[in-house]
Steps between C-alpha positions, in 0.01 A plus 500: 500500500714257674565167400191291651432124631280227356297528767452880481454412081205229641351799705497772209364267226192373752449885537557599203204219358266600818556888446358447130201265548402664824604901461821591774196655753303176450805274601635445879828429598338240648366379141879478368613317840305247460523455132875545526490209759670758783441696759382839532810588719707397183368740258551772708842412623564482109302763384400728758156601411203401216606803303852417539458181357300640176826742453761159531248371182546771290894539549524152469311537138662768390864451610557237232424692222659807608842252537394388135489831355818623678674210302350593175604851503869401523478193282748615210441247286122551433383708271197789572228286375607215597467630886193653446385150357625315762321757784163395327575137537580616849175636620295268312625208674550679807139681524313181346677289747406706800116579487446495859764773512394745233121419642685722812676739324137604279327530850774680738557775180164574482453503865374898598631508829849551578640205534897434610471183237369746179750765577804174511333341152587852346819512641574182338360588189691854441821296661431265177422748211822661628663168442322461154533844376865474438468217259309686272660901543797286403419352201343831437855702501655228299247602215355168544147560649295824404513789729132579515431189745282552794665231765252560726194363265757264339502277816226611564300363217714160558370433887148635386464240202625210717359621842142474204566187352485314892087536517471484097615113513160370608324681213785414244494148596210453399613595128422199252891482403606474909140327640691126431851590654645370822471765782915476510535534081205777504710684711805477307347612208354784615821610644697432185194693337562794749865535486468545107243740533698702668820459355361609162341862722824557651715474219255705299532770799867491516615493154171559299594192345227155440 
């Protein structure tokens, strides 16, 4: 995705909110326009079309992270684990910070129709286990990860348990230990809570160690 404007960020984010609360069939371009502060003529000189504009949100999402793991994988001077670790701090902050977003993604991926959106969330999502895989079939030939590692349910099982977590924090918060916090420290702590979590499961899947 090419680089993109401040306006055309203003536009995606005022979608991207509207497309959550409202479903992408319940929301108009007209809906975004006006919320965006634009005119309709704007969006589609931008964007072309409504579905157009749902595709510029996820490649917008996802392009970060694919740039971050890119610059993991060649990173020479972090160990295994350590990139591993620091691809959990990754999506937790990343997922947790973007709700409206992964409110999207659950809908389009269960979506039954064929849908050119779907089909491009996959895309993304084999591009980036292609990305990840390496960092683990590496440490694998090194003799420092296991062999018998499933990659697939690996990050798997790390989107799942964070993709989870998102609805859980209403019923957590309500926890007598987290019922007193600040919304900003509750959240902190259940990310830090998280992120250990599943630090401990992956290093016990990668080197059967605790």
């Amino acid at each position: 995705m090419e680089e993109i404007s401040e306006k055309q960020l203003s536009i995606l984010k005022v979608a991207e909110r509207l497309f959550a609360d409202q479903g992408f069939h319940g929301t108009s371009v007209r809906d975004i326009a006006q919320e965006a502060d634009v005119n309709i003529a704007m969006i589609s000189y931008y964007f072309g079309s409504k579905d157009k504009l749902l595709e510029s949100i996820v490649k917008y999402r996802m392009k970060a992270s694919q740039k971050f793991i890119q610059d993991l994988l060649v990173d020479n001077t972090m160990k295994p684990l350590d990139k591993i670790y620091a691809m959990i701090d990754r999506f937790i902050n990343k997922m947790m910070g973007e709700q409206n977003f992964q409110c999207i993604m659950s809908r389009e991926q269960l979506n039954s129709e064929k849908s050119p959106v779907r089909d491009l969330i996959w895309e993304l999502k084999r591009e980036m286990l292609g990305l990840m895989q390496p960092i683990v079939t590496d440490a694998q030939e090194a003799g420092i990860f296991h062999k018998d590692i499933d990659v697939v349910m690996l990050m798997t099982s790390l989107f799942g348990t964070i993709h989870q977590i998102i609805p859980a924090q209403k019923l957590l918060r309500n926890d007598p230990e987290f019922r007193d916090l600040d919304e900003a420290t509750f959240k902190e702590n259940l990310k830090q809570r998280l992120s250990i979590h599943l630090k401990k499961l992956f290093k016990a899947i990668l080197t059967h160690e605790f």
